[in-house]
mmCIF file of C-alpha atoms in Angstrom:
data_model
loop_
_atom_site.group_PDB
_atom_site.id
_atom_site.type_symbol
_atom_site.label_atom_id
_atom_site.label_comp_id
_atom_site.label_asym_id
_atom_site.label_seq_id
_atom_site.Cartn_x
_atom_site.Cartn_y
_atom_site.Cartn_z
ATOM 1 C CA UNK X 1 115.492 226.094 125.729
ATOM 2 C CA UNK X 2 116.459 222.694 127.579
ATOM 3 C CA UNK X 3 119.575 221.289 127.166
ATOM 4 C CA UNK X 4 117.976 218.267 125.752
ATOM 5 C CA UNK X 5 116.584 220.135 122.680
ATOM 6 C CA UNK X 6 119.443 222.092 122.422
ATOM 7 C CA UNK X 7 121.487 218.737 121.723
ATOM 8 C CA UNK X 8 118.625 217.815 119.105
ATOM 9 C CA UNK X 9 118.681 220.949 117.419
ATOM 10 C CA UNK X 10 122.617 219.593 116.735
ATOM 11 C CA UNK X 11 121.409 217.081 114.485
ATOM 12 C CA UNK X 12 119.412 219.150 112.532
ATOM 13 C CA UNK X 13 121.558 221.020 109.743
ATOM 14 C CA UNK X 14 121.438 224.666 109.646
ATOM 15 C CA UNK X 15 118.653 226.126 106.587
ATOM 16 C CA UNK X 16 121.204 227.789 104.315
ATOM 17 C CA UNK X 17 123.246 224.161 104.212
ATOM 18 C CA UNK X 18 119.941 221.924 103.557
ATOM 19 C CA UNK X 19 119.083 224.527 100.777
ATOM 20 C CA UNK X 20 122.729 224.343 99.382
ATOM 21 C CA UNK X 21 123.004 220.804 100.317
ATOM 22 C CA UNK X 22 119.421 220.419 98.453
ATOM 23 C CA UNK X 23 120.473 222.000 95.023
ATOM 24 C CA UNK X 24 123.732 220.166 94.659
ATOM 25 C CA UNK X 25 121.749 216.327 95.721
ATOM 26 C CA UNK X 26 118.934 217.335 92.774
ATOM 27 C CA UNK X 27 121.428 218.597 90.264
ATOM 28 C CA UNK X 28 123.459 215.526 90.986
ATOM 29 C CA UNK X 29 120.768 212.959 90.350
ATOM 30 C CA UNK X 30 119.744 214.668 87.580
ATOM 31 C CA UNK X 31 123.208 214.378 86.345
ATOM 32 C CA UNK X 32 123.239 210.370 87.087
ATOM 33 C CA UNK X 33 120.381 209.934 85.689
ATOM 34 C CA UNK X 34 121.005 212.124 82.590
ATOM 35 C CA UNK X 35 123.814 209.618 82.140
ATOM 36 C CA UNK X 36 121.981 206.691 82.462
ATOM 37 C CA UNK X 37 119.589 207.744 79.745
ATOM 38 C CA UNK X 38 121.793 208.226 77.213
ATOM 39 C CA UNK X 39 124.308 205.185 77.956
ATOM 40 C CA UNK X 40 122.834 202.933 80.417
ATOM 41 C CA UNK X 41 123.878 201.905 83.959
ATOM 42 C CA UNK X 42 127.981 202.209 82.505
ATOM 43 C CA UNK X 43 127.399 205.809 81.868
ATOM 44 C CA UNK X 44 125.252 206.780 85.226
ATOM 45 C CA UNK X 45 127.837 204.760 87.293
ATOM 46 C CA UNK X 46 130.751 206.418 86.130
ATOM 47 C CA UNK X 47 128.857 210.061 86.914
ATOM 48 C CA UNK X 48 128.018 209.087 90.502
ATOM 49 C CA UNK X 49 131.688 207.716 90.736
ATOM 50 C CA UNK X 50 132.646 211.397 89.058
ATOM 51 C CA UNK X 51 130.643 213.714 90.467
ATOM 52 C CA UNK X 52 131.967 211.974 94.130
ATOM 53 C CA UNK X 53 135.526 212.460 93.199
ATOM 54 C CA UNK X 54 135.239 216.043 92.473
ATOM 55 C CA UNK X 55 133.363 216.659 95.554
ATOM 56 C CA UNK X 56 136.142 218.198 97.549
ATOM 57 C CA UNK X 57 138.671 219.654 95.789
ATOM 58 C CA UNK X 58 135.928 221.511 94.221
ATOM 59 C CA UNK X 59 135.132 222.671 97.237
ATOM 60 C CA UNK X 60 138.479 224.460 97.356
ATOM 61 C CA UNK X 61 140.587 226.981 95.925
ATOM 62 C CA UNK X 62 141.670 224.711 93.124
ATOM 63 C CA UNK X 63 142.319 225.772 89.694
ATOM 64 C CA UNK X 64 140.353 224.428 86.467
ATOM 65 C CA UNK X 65 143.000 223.035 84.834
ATOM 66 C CA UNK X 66 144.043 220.914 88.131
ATOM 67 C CA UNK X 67 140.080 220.198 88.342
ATOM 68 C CA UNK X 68 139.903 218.875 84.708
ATOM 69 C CA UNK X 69 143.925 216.558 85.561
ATOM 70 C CA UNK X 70 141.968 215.182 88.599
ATOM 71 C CA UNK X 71 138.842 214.560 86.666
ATOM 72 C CA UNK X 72 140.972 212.018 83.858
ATOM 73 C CA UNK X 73 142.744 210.700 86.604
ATOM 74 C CA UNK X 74 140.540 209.277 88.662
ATOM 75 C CA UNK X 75 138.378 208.266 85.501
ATOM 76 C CA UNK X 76 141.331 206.448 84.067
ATOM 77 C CA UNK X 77 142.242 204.090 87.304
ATOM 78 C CA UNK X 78 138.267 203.623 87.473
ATOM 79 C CA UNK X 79 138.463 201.948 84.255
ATOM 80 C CA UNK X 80 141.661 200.144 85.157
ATOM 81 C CA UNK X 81 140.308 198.995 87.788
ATOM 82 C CA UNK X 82 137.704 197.432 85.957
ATOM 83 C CA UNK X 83 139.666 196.113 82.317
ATOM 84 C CA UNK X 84 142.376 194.641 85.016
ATOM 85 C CA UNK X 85 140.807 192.820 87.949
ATOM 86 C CA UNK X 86 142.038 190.631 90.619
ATOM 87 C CA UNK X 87 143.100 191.494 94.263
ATOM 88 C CA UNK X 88 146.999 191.993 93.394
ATOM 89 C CA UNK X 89 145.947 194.287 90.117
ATOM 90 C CA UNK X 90 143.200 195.833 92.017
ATOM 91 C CA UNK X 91 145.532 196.939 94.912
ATOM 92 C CA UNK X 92 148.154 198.661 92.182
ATOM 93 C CA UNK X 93 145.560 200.211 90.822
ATOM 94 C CA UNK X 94 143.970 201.780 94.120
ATOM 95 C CA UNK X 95 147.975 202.602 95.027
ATOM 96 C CA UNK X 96 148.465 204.476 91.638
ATOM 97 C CA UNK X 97 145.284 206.744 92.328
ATOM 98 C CA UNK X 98 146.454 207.665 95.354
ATOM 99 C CA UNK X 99 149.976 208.449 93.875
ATOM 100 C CA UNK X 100 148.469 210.184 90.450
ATOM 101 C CA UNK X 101 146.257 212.342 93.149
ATOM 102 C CA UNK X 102 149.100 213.364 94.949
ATOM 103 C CA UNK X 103 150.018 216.832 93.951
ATOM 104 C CA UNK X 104 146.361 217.764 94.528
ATOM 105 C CA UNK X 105 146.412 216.442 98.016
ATOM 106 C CA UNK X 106 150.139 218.174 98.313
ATOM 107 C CA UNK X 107 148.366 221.021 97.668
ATOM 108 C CA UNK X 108 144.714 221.192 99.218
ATOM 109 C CA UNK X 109 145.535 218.818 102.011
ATOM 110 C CA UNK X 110 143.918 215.348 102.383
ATOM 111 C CA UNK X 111 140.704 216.372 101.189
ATOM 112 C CA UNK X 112 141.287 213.650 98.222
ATOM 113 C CA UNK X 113 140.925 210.358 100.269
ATOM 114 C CA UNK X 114 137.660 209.159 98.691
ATOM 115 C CA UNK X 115 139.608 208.818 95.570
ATOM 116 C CA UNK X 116 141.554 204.667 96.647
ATOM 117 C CA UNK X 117 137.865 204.296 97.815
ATOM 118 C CA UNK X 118 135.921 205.259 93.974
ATOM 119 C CA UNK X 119 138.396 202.853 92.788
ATOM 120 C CA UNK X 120 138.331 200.359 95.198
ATOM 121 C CA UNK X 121 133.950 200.358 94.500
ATOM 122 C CA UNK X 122 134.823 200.182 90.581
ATOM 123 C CA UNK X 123 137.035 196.858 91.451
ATOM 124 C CA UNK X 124 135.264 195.428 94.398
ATOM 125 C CA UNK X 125 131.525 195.720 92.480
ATOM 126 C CA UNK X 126 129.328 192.658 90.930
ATOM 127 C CA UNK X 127 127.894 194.695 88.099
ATOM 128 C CA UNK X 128 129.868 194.101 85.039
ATOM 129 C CA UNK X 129 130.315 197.918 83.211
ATOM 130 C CA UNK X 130 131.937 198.806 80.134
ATOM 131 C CA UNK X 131 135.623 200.560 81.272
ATOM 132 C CA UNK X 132 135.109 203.259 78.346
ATOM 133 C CA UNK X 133 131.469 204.511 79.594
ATOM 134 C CA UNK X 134 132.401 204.375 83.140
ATOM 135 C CA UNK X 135 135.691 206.468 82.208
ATOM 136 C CA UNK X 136 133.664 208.737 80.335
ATOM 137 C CA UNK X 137 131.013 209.307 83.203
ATOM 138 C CA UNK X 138 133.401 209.429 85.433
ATOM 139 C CA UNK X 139 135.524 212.478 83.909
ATOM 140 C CA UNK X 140 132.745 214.087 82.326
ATOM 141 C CA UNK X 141 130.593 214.300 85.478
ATOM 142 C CA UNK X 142 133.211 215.397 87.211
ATOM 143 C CA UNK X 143 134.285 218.756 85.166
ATOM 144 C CA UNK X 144 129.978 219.085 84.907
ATOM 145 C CA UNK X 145 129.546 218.869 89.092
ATOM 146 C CA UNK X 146 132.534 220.801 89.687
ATOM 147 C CA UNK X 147 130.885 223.837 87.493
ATOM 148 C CA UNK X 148 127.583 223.007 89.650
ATOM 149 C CA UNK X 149 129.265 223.533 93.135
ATOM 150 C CA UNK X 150 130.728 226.687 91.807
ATOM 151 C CA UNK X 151 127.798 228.090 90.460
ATOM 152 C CA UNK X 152 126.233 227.064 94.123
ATOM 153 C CA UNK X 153 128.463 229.852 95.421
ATOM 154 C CA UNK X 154 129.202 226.827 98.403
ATOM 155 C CA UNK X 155 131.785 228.546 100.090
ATOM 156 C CA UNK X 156 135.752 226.774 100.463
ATOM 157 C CA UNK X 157 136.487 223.890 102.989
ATOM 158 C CA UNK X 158 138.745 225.100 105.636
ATOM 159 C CA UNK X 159 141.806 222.212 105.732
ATOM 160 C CA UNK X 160 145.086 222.454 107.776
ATOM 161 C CA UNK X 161 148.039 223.190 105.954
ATOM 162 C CA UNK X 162 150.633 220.187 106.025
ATOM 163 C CA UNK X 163 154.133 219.930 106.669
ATOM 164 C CA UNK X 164 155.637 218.502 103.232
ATOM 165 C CA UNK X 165 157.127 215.589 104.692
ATOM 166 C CA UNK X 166 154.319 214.673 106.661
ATOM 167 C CA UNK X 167 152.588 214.910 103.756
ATOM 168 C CA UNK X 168 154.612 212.609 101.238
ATOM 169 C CA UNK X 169 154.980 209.933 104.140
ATOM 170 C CA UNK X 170 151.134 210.476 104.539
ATOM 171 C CA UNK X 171 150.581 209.574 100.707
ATOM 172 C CA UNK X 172 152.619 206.719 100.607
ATOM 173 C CA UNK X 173 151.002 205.120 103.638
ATOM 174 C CA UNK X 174 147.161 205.842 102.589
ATOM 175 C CA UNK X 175 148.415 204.090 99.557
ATOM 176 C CA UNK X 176 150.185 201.017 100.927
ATOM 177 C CA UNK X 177 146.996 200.812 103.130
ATOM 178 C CA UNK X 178 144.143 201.132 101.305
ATOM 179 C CA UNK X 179 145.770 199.013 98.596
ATOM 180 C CA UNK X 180 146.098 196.040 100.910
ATOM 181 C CA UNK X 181 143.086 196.235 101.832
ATOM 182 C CA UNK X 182 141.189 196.511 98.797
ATOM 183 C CA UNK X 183 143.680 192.827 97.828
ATOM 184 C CA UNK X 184 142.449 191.550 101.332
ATOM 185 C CA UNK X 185 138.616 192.624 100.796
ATOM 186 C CA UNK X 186 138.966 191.022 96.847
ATOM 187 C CA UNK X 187 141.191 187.750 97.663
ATOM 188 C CA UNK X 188 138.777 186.893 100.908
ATOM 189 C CA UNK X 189 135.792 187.819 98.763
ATOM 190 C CA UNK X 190 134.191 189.652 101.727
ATOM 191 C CA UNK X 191 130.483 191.047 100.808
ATOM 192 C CA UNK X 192 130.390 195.104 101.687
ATOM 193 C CA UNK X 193 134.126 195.040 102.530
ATOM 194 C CA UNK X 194 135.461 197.752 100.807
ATOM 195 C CA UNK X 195 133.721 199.751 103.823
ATOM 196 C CA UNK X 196 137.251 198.490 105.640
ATOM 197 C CA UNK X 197 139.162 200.883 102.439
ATOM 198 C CA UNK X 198 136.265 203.681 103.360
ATOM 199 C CA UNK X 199 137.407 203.804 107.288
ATOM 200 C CA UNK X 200 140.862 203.748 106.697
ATOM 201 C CA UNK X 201 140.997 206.283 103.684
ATOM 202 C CA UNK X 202 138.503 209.011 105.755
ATOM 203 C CA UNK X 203 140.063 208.236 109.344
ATOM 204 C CA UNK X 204 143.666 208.348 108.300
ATOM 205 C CA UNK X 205 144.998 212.075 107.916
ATOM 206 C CA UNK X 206 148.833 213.000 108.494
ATOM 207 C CA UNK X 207 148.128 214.017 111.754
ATOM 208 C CA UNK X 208 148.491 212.191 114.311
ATOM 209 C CA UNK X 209 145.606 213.693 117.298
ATOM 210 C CA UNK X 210 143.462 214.419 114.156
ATOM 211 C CA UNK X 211 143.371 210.585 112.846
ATOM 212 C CA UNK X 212 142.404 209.703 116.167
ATOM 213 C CA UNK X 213 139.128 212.602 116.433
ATOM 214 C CA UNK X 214 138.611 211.394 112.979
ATOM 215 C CA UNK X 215 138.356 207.630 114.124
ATOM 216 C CA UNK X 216 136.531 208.366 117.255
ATOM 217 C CA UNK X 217 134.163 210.512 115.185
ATOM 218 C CA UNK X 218 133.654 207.754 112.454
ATOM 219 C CA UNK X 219 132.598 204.750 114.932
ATOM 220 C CA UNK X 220 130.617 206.721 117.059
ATOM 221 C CA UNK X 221 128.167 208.604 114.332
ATOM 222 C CA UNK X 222 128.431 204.444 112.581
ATOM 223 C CA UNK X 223 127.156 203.228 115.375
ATOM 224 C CA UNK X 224 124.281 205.965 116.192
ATOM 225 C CA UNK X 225 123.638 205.256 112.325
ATOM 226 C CA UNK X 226 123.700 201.802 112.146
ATOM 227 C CA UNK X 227 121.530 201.550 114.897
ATOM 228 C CA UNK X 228 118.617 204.146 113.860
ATOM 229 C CA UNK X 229 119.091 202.637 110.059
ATOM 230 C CA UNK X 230 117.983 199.376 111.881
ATOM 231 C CA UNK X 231 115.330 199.857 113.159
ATOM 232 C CA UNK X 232 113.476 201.987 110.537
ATOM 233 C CA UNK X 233 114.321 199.724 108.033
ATOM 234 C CA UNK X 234 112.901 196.581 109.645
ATOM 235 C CA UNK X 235 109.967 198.906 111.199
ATOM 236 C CA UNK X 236 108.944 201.128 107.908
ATOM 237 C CA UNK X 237 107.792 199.636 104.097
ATOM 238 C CA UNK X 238 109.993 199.569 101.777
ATOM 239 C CA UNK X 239 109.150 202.826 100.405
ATOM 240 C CA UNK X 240 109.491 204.999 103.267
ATOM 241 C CA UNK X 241 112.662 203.518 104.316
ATOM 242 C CA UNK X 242 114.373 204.310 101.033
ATOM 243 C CA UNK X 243 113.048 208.147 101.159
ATOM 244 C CA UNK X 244 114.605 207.561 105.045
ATOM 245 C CA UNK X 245 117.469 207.238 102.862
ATOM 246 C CA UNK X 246 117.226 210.064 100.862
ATOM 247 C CA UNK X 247 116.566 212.441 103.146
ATOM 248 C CA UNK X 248 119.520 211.323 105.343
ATOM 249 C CA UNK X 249 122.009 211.089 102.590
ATOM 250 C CA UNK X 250 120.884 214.771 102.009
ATOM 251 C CA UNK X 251 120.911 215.448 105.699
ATOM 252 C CA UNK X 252 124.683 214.172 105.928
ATOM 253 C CA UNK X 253 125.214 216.517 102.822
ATOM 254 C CA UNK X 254 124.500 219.427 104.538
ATOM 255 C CA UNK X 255 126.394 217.990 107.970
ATOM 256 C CA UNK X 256 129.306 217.745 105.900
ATOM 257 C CA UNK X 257 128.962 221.307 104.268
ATOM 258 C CA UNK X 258 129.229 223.113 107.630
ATOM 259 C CA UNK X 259 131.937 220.429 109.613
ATOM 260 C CA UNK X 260 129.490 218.653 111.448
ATOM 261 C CA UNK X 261 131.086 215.181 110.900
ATOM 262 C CA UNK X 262 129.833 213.184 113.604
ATOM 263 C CA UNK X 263 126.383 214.257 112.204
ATOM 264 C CA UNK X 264 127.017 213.463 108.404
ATOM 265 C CA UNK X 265 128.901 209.773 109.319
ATOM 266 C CA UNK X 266 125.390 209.308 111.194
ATOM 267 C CA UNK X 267 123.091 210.201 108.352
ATOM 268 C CA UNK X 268 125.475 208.395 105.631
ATOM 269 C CA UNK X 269 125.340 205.073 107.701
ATOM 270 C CA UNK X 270 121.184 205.401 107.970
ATOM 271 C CA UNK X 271 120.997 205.958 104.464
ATOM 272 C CA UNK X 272 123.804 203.088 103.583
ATOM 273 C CA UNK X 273 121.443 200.563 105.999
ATOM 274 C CA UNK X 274 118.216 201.777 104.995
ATOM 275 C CA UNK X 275 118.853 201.527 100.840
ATOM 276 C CA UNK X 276 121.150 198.064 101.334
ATOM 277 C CA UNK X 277 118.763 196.198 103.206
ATOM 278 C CA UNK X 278 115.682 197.365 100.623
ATOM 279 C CA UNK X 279 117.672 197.395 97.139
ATOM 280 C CA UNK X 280 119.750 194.516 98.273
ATOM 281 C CA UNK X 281 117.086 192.472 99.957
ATOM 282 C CA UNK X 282 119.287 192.082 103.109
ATOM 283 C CA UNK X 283 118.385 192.012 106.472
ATOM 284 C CA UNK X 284 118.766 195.406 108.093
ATOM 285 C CA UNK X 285 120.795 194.198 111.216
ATOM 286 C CA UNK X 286 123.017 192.739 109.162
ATOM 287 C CA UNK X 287 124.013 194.993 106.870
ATOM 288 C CA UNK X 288 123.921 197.477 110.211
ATOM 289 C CA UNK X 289 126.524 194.652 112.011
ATOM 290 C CA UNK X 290 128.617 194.485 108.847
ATOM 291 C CA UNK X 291 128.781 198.304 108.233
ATOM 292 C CA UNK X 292 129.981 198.578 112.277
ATOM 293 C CA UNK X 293 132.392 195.614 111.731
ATOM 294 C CA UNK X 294 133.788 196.958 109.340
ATOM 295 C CA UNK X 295 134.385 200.447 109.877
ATOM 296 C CA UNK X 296 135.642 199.561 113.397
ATOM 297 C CA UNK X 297 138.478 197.311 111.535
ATOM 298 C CA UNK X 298 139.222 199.924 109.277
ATOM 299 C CA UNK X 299 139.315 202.363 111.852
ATOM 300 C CA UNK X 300 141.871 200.722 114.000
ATOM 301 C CA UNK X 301 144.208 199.821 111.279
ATOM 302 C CA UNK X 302 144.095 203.745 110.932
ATOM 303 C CA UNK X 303 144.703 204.810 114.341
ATOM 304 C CA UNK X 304 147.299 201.883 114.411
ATOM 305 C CA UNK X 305 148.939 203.417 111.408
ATOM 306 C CA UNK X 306 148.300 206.944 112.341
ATOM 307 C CA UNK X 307 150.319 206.081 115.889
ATOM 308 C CA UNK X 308 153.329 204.525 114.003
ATOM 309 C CA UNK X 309 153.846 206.994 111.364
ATOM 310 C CA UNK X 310 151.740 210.136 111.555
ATOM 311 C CA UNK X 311 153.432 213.475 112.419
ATOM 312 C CA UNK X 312 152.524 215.081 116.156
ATOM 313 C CA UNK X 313 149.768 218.035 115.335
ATOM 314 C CA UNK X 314 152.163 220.384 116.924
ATOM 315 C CA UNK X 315 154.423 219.734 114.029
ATOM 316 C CA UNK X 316 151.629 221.771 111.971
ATOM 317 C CA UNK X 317 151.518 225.235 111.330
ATOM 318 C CA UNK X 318 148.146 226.986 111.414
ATOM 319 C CA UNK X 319 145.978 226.797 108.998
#
């Protein structure tokens, strides 16, 4: 085999994970769209916004009970976020899920960084929802997807264990960051700029060599993304560059599901440009220029932050 096809066979995720990766994508739209039968867009937003927040520590050796705290938490400073709006309320609110979070992140590691970014969405978003449906979706979905991942047998993600003061300081700074930034995206009223909150919340870990990997890793599979997302979305119709965007959301499922992260960045940023510029009605190098912009932003406010206050990864013991 060529070394050229054995760096394209990379990119393509192993069977088992597509399978795995497969199961949990159907059983999750079914979920949605269970939801949005019985109580309308409210309902199936909060269950995406649910089923997302559960995604990782149900992917570890969590308990039910701390899978069910999580769960209300998160579904309570959704609907916060969405009774109380504003850039200076929306920022508390994005700070308090990061602090309510806490013990599970004390405990798992920072595998609970998409929650400031559910919440920043839930604030930063033009559709109007009801805060009871979406808090209901939200918690409900999440207890339901957690079962579904478990009954997937999808084996536990590997983090690094954390000193304990590198993880407090950690906490507080992801939430001092991603809460100015959500008041910055809201106050400027910047279109797609909560993708700022995404970079910073997934690049910035409490260590410091990892956070930059982590940023290097997020602008380079953006920008392979962003590019390919381009141009099949201003080449294909409509239709076949939203199933683009299927396919490569699943894709970057099953990246993520076996640590390729360059890969699954890559496939999330083709689907992200692909579905924006059809549902939206955008242009497709736009929304790719934006998506870069903004990830590269977000991503050096990380690395900048990461430098100043991260611990050294020697501090670490192994995982």
């Amino acid at each position: 085999m060529t070394l050229a096809a054995r760096r394209a066979l990379r990119w393509v995720p192993p069977a088992g994970a597509v399978r795995a990766a497969s199961k949990a994508a159907a059983l999750l739209a079914a979920l949605v769209a269970s939801a949005g039968l019985l109580g309308g867009v409210d309902l199936a937003v909060g269950a995406l916004l649910g089923a997302v927040a559960i995604l990782g520590l149900a992917l570890t050796a969590a308990p039910w009970w701390e899978l069910a705290l999580f769960a209300v938490a998160v579904a309570c400073c959704v609907a916060g976020a969405l009774v109380v709006s504003g850039p200076i309320a929306s920022a508390a609110w994005v700070a308090l899920s990061v602090a309510v979070t806490a013990p599970s992140a004390m405990r798992h590691g920072a595998v609970t960084a998409v929650v400031p970014v559910l919440v920043a969405v839930a604030a930063t978003g033009t559709q109007e929802l009801s805060p009871a449906f979406a808090c209901a979706g939200t918690a409900a979905a999440a207890g339901l997807f957690a079962l579904i991942l478990r009954l997937l047998g999808l084996g536990p993600l590997q983090s690094q264990r954390i000193p304990w003061h590198a993880m407090v300081w950690h906490l507080v700074v992801m939430g001092a960051a991603t809460a100015t930034a959500t008041a910055a995206v809201i106050g400027l009223g910047l279109v797609h700029g909560v993708w700022v909150v995404v970079a910073i919340a997934t690049v910035l870990v409490p260590m410091r060599d990892a956070t930059i990997r982590a940023g290097r890793v997020r602008v380079a599979g953006t920008v392979m993304g962003a590019a390919v997302g381009t141009v099949l979305a201003t080449v294909l119709p409509p239709w076949a560059a939203l199933a683009i965007a299927l396919v490569a959301l699943l894709w970057g499922l099953a990246s993520a599901l076996v640590a390729r992260r360059t890969e699954f960045v890559a496939y999330v940023a083709i689907s992200i440009v692909c579905a924006t510029a059809v549902l939206g009605g955008e242009a497709a190098a736009g929304v790719a220029v934006q998506r870069v912009g903004y990830t590269l932003a977000g991503a050096g406010i990380a690395i900048l932050l990461g430098l100043v206050t991260a611990a050294r990864d020697d501090a670490a013991p192994a995982s």
